[in-house]
Coordinates of C-alpha atoms in Angstrom, one line a residue:
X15 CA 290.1 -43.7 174.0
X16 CA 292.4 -46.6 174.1
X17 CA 295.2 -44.4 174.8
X18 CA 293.3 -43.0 177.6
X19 CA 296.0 -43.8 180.1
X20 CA 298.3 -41.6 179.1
X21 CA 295.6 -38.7 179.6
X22 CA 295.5 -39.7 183.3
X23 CA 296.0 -37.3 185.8
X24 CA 296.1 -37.6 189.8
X25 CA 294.8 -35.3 192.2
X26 CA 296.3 -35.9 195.6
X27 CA 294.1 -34.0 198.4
X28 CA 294.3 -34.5 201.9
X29 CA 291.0 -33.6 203.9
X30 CA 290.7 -32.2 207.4
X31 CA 287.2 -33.3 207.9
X32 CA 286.2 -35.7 210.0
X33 CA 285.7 -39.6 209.1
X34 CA 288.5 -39.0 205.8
X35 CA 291.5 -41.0 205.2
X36 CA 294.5 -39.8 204.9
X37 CA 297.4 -39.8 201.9
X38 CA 294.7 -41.0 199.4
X39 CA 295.4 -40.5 196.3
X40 CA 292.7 -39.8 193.6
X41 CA 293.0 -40.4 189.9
X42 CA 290.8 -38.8 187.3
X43 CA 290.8 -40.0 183.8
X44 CA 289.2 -38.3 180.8
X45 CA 286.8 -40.9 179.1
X46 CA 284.9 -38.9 176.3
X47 CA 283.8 -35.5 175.5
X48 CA 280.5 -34.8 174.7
X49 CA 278.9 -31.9 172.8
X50 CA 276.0 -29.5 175.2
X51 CA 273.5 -27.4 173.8
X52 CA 275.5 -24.5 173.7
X53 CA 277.8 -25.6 171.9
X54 CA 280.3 -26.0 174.6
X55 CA 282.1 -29.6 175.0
X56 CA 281.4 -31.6 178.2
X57 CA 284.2 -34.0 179.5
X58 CA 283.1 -37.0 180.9
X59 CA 285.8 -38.2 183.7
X60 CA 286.4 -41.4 185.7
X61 CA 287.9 -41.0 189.2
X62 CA 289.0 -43.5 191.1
X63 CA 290.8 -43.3 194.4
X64 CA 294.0 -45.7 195.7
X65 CA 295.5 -45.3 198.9
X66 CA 298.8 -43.6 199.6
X67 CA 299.9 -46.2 202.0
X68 CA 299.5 -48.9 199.6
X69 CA 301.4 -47.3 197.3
X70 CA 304.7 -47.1 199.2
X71 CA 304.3 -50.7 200.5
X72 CA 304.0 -51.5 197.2
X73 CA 307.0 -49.4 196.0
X74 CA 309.0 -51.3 199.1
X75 CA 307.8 -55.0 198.1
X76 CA 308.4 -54.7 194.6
X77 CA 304.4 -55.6 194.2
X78 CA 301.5 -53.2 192.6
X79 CA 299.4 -50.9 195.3
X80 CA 296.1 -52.4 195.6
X81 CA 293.3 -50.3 194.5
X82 CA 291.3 -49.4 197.4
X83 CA 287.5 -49.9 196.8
X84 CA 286.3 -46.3 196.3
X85 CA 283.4 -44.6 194.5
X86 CA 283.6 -44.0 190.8
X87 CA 282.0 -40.8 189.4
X88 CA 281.8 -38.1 187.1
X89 CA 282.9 -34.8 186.5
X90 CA 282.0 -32.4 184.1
X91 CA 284.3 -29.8 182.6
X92 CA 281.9 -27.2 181.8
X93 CA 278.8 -25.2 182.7
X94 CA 277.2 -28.9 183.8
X95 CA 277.0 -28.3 187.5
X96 CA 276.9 -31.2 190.0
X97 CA 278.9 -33.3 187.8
X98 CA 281.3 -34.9 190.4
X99 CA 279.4 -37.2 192.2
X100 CA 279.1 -36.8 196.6
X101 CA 281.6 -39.4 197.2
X102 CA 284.3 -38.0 195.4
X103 CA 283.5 -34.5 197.3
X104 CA 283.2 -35.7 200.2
X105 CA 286.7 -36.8 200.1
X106 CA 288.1 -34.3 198.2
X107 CA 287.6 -31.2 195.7
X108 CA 289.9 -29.5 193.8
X109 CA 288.7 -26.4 195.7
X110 CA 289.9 -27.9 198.7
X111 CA 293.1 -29.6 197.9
X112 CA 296.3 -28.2 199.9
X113 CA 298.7 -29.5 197.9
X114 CA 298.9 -30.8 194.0
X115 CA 301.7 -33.3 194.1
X116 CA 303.0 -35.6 191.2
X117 CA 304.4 -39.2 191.6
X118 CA 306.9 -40.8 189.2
X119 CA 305.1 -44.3 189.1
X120 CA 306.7 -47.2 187.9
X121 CA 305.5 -49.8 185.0
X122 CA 303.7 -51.7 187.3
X123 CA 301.9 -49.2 188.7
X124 CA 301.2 -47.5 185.4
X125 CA 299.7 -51.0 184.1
X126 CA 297.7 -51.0 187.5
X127 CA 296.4 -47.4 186.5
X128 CA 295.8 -48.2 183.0
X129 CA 293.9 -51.6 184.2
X130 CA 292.0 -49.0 186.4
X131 CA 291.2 -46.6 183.6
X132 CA 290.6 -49.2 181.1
X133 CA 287.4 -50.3 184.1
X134 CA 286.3 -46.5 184.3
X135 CA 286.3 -46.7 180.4
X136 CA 284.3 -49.6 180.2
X137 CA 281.8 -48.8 183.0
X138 CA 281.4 -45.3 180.9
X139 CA 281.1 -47.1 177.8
X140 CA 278.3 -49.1 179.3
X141 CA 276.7 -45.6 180.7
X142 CA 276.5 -44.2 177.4
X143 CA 275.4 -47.2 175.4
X144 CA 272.8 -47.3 177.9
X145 CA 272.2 -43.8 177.5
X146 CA 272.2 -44.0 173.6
X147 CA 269.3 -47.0 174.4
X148 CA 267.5 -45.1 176.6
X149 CA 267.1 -42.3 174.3
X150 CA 266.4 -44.8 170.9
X151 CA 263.9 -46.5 173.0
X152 CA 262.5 -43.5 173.7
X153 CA 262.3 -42.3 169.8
X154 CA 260.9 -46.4 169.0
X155 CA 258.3 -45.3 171.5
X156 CA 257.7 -41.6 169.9
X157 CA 257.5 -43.4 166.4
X158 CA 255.2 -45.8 167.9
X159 CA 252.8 -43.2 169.3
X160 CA 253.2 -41.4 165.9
X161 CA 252.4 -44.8 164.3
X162 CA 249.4 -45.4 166.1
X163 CA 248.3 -41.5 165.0
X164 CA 248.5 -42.0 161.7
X165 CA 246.7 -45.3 161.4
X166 CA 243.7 -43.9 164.2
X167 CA 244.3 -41.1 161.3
X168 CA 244.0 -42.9 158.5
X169 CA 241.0 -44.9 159.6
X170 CA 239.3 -42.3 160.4
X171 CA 239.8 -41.1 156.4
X172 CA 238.8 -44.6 155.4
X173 CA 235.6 -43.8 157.9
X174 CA 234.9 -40.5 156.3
X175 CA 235.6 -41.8 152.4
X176 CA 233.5 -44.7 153.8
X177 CA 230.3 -42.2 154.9
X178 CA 231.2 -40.1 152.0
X179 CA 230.6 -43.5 149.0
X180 CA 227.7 -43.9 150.9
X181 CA 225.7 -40.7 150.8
X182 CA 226.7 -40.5 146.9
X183 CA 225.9 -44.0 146.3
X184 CA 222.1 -42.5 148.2
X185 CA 222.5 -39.4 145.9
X186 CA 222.8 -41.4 142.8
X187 CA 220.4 -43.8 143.3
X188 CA 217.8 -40.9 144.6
X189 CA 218.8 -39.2 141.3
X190 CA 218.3 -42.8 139.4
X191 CA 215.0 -43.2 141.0
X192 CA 213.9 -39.6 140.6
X193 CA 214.5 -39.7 136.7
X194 CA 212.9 -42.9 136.4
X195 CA 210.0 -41.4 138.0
X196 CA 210.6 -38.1 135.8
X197 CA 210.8 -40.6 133.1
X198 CA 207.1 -42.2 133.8
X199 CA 206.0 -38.8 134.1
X200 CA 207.0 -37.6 130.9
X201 CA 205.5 -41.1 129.2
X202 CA 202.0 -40.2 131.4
X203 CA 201.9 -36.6 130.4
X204 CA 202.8 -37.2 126.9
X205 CA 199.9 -40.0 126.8
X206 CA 197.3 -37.5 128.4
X207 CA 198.8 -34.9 126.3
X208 CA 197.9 -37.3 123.6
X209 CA 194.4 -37.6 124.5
X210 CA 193.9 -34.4 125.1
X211 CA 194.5 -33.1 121.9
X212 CA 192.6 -36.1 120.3
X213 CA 189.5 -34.3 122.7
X214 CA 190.3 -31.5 121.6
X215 CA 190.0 -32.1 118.0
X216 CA 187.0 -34.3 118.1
X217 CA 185.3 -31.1 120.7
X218 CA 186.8 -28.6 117.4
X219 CA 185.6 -31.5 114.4
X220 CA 182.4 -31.7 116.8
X221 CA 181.5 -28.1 117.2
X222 CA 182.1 -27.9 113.5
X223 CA 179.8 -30.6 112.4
X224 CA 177.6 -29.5 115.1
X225 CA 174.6 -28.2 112.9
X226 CA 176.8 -28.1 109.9
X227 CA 175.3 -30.0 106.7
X228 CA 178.7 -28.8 104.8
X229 CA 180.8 -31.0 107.4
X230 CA 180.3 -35.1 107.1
X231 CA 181.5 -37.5 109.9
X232 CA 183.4 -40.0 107.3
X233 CA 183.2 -42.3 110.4
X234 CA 178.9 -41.9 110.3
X235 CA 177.5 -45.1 108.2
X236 CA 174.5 -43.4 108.0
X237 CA 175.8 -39.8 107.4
X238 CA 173.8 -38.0 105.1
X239 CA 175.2 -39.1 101.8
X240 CA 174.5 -42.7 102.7
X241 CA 171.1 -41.8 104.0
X242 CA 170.2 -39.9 100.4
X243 CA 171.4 -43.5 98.8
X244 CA 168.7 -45.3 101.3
X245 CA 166.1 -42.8 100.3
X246 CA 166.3 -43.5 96.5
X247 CA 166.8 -46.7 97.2
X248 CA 163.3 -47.1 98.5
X249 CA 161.5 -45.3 95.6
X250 CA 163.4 -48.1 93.2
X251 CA 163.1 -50.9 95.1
X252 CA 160.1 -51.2 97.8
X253 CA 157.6 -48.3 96.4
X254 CA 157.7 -50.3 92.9
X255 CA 156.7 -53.0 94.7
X256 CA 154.1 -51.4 96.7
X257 CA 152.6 -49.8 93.9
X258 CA 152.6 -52.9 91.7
X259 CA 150.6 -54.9 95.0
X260 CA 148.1 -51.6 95.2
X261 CA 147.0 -51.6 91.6
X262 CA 147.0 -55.1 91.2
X263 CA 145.6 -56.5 94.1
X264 CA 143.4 -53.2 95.8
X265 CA 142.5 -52.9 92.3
X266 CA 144.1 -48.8 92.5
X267 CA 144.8 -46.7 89.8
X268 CA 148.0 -45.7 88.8
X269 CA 148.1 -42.1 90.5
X270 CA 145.6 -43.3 93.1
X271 CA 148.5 -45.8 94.2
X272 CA 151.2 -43.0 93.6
X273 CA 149.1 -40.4 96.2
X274 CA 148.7 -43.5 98.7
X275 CA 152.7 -44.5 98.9
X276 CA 153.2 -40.8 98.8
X277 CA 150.8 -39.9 101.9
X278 CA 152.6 -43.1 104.1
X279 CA 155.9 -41.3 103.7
X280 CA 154.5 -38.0 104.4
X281 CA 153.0 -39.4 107.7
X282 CA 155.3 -41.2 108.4
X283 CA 158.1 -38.7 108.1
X284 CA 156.0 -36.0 109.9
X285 CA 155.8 -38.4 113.3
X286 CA 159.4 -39.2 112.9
X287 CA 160.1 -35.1 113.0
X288 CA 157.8 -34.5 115.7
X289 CA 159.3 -37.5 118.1
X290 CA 162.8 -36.2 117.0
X291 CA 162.0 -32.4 117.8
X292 CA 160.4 -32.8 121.3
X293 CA 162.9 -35.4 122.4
X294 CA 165.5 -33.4 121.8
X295 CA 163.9 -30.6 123.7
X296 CA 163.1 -32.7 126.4
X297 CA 167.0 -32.8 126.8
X298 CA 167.9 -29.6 126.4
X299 CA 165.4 -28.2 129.2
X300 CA 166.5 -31.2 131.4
X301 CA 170.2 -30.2 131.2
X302 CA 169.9 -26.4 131.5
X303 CA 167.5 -27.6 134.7
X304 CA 170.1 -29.8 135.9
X305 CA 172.9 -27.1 135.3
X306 CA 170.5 -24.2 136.5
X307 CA 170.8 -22.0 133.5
X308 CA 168.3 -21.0 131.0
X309 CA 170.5 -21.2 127.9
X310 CA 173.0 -23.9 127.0
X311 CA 176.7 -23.3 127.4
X312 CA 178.9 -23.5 124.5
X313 CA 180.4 -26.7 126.3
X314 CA 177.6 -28.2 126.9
X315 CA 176.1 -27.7 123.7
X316 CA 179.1 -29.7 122.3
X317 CA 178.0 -32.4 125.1
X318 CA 174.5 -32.6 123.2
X319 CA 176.3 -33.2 119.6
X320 CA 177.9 -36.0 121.0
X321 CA 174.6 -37.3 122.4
X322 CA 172.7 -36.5 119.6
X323 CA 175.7 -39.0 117.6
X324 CA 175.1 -42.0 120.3
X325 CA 171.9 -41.7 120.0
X326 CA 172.0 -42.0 116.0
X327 CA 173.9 -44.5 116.3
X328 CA 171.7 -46.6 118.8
X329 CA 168.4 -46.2 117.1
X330 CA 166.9 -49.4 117.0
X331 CA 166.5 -48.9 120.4
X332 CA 163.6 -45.8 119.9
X333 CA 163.0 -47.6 116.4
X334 CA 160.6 -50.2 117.8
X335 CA 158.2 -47.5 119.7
X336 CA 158.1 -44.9 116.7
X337 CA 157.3 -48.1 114.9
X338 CA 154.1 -48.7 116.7
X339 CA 153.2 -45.5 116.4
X340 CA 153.1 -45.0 113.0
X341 CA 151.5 -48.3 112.7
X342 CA 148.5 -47.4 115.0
X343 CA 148.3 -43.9 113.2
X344 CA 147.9 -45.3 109.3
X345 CA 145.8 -48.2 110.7
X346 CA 143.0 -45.2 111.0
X347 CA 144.2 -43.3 107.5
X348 CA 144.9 -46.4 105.0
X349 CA 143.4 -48.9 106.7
X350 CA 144.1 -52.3 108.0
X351 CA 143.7 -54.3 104.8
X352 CA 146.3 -52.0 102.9
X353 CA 148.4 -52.0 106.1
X354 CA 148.6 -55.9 106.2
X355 CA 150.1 -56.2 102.7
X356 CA 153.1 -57.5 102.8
X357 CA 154.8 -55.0 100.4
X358 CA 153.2 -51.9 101.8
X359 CA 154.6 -53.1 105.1
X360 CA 157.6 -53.8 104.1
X361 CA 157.5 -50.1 102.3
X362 CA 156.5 -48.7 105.4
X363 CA 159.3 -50.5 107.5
X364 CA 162.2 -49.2 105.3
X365 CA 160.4 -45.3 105.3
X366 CA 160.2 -45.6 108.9
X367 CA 164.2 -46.2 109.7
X368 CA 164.7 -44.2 106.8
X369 CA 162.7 -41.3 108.4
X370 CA 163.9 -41.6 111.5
X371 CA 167.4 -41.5 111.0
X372 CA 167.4 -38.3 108.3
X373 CA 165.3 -36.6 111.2
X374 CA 168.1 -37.4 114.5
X375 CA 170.3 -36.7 112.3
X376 CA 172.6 -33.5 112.9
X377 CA 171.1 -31.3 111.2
X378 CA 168.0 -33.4 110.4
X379 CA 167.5 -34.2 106.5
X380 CA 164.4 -32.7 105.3
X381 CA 162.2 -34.0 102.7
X382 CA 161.3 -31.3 100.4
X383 CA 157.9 -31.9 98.9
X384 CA 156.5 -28.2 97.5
X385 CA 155.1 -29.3 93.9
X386 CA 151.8 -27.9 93.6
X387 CA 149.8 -28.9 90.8
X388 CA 149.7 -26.3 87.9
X389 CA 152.7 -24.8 89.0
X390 CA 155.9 -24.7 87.0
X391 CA 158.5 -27.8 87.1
X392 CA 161.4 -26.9 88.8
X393 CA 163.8 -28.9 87.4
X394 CA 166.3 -27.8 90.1
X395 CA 164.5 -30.2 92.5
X396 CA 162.4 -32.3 90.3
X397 CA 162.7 -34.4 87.3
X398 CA 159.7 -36.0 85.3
X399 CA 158.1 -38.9 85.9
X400 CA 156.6 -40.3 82.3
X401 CA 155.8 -37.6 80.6
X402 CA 157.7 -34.3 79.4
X403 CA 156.3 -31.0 80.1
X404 CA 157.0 -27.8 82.1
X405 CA 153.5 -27.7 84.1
X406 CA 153.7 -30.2 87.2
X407 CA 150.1 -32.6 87.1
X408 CA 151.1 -34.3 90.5
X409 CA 154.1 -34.8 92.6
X410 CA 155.2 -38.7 92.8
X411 CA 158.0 -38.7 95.1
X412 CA 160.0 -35.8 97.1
X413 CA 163.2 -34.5 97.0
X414 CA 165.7 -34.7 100.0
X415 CA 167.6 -31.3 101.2
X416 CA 170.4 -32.0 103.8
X417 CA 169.3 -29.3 105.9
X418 CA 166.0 -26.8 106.0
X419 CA 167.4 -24.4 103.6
X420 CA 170.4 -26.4 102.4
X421 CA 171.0 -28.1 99.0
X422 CA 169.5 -30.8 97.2
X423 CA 171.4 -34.0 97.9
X424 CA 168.4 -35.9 95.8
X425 CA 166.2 -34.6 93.5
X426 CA 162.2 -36.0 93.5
X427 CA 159.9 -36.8 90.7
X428 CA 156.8 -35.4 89.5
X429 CA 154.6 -36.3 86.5
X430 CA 154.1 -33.1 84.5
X431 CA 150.6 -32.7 82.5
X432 CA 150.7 -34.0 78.8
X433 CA 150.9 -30.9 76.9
X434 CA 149.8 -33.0 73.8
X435 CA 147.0 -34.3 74.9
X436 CA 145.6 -30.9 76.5
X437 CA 146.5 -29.6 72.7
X438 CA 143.8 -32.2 71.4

């Protein structure tokens, strides 16, 4: 654009209407082009007006015209419309001019124009730099706006990543506390599972043993193999004792003292049945009462073997009132003298626990006594007691079944009759 003066043209119009000056003369210069839409190239133009008359005087003096102080616009070369501005219009259009006429100018006036054009440059300069920062202030102000977007946009992620952290952090830990409850519940289950099948198998080992001599609770100390030991143990130990103080000190014979020892166990043992056998009844009809049934469930006969084991195992407290009534029942068949002996009581002390436990027992031990004099010596169940011989004479102490019709656990003794001595 610096050689911009050499593009200027002049447009000389002379107006009619009313209020207009004369012999102006109007210069247009081409400052820029600019690109449209379209594709079509806009010119940007500077007009400038100087009057006529200055000219000549100028031409005369040998000085430059003095640019009158006109309006400065802009045309458009184009499909812009309204592009020359209403001062320049007003004076004159190019529709209107009567006349196109050209001036040879001299060097000064051509430095005047050039000065003149060099202005209208500038000032469009300025116009389009402004321009140019009008519309990159606008696009710092669109970036702006699309800044602000993106961070309202991006916190609003970090919001929703936020919410999101949170309900999984709440899922987990519902999930950590729901196994560790899961967790206990396996632990309780497993321990009731434990002890459910430990009451299972002692409700199976009891409804086994229930009744059943072939069965022994290990657990039992006075299960029916230690009982049979207690019962021989007597015979060895307190009836030898017994006897010895009955022949000795009552002044008894040998098989008189033998059928005294042997009718205090027989007594003894018949009250410990009979106390056993209607106590046990006594229960039975109280809990089919209670449960309002005639016959006992399966379940709750189970219920009774585990009573019938407590109670075995708490007997010395139903020992002490069997104990007085055996006591008031041989005062009236021994008598009190016999009864006060220190070794028959002591006998009858260990034949009373010894009693009552084979008959609470489950099943009850049962003393087998069926040796009739004269009859043959079953050596199945008896073995002899001083003499030899096949024929029993009299029975000195019983055997011990483990139930009514069950097998001999102990076997008794009996004195068989001398078959020498019948001989002689």
């Amino acid at each position: 654009m610096g050689n911009s003066c050499k593009k200027s043209r002049e447009v000389t119009s002379e107006s009619n209407q009313k209020g207009k000056k004369k012999g102006a003369v109007h210069t247009v210069t081409t400052i820029g082009k600019e690109n449209t839409p379209h594709g079509t190239e806009n010119e940007w133009s500077v007009v400038g007006s100087i009057n006529r008359d200055q000219i000549s005087a100028s031409r005369n003096a040998g000085k430059p015209p003095q640019r009158v102080k006109g309006t400065t616009g802009f045309s458009t070369q184009g499909s812009i419309p309204g592009s020359i501005p209403a001062a320049v219009s007003d004076k004159a259009t190019l529709g209107e001019a009567s006349e196109e006429q050209s001036y040879e100018q001299p060097d000064a006036h051509k430095d005047l124009l050039c000065a003149a054009t060099k202005q209208d440059e500038n000032l469009g300069m300025e116009f389009r730099h402004k321009k140019i920062v009008e519309q990159l202030q606008k696009e710092l102000k669109d970036l702006r706006n699309q800044e602000d977007a993106f961070r309202y946009q991006i916190e609003e992620y970090r919001k929703e990543i936020n919410r999101l952290n949170s309900e999984q952090n709440q899922k987990r830990n519902g999930q950590t506390q729901k196994l560790e409850q899961n967790q206990d519940e396996i632990v309780r289950l497993r321990k009731e599972n434990e002890t459910l099948q430990l009451r299972l198998s002692r409700i199976a080992a009891d409804h086994l043993m229930d009744n059943n001599p072939d069965i022994a609770d290990l657990s039992d100390q006075n299960r029916a193999t230690n009982l049979d030991e207690q019962f021989g143990e007597i015979y060895c130990n307190e009836w030898t004792v017994a006897f010895d103080s009955l022949t000795e000190r009552f002044k008894k014979t040998d098989r008189e003292s033998i059928a005294l020892l042997l009718k205090i166990l027989k007594t003894i043992n018949h009250i410990c049945k009979s106390r056993a056998r209607d106590q046990l009844r006594t229960l039975q009809t109280k809990v089919a009462k209670f449960i309002g049934t005639d016959a006992l469930p399966h379940n709750v006969a189970v219920t009774l073997k585990a009573l019938k084991d407590t109670k075995k195992k708490c007997y010395t407290f139903t020992l002490t009132a069997i104990q007085e009534e055996i006591n008031s029942n041989l005062n009236n068949e021994i008598g009190l003298a016999v009864l006060e002996d220190h070794s028959v009581m002591k006998y009858v002390l260990s034949v009373t626990k010894v009693c009552w436990l084979m008959n609470i027992s489950d099943p009850p031990l049962v003393i087998y006594a069926k040796c009739k004099p004269g009859a043959l010596l079953d050596r199945n169940f008896f073995k002899e007691y001083l003499s030899a011989g096949d024929v029993v004479d009299f029975l000195v102490w019983p055997a011990l079944r483990v139930c009514k019709d069950g097998s001999i656990v102990r076997k008794g003794i009996a004195e068989p009759k001398d078959t020498n001595q019948d001989g002689q």
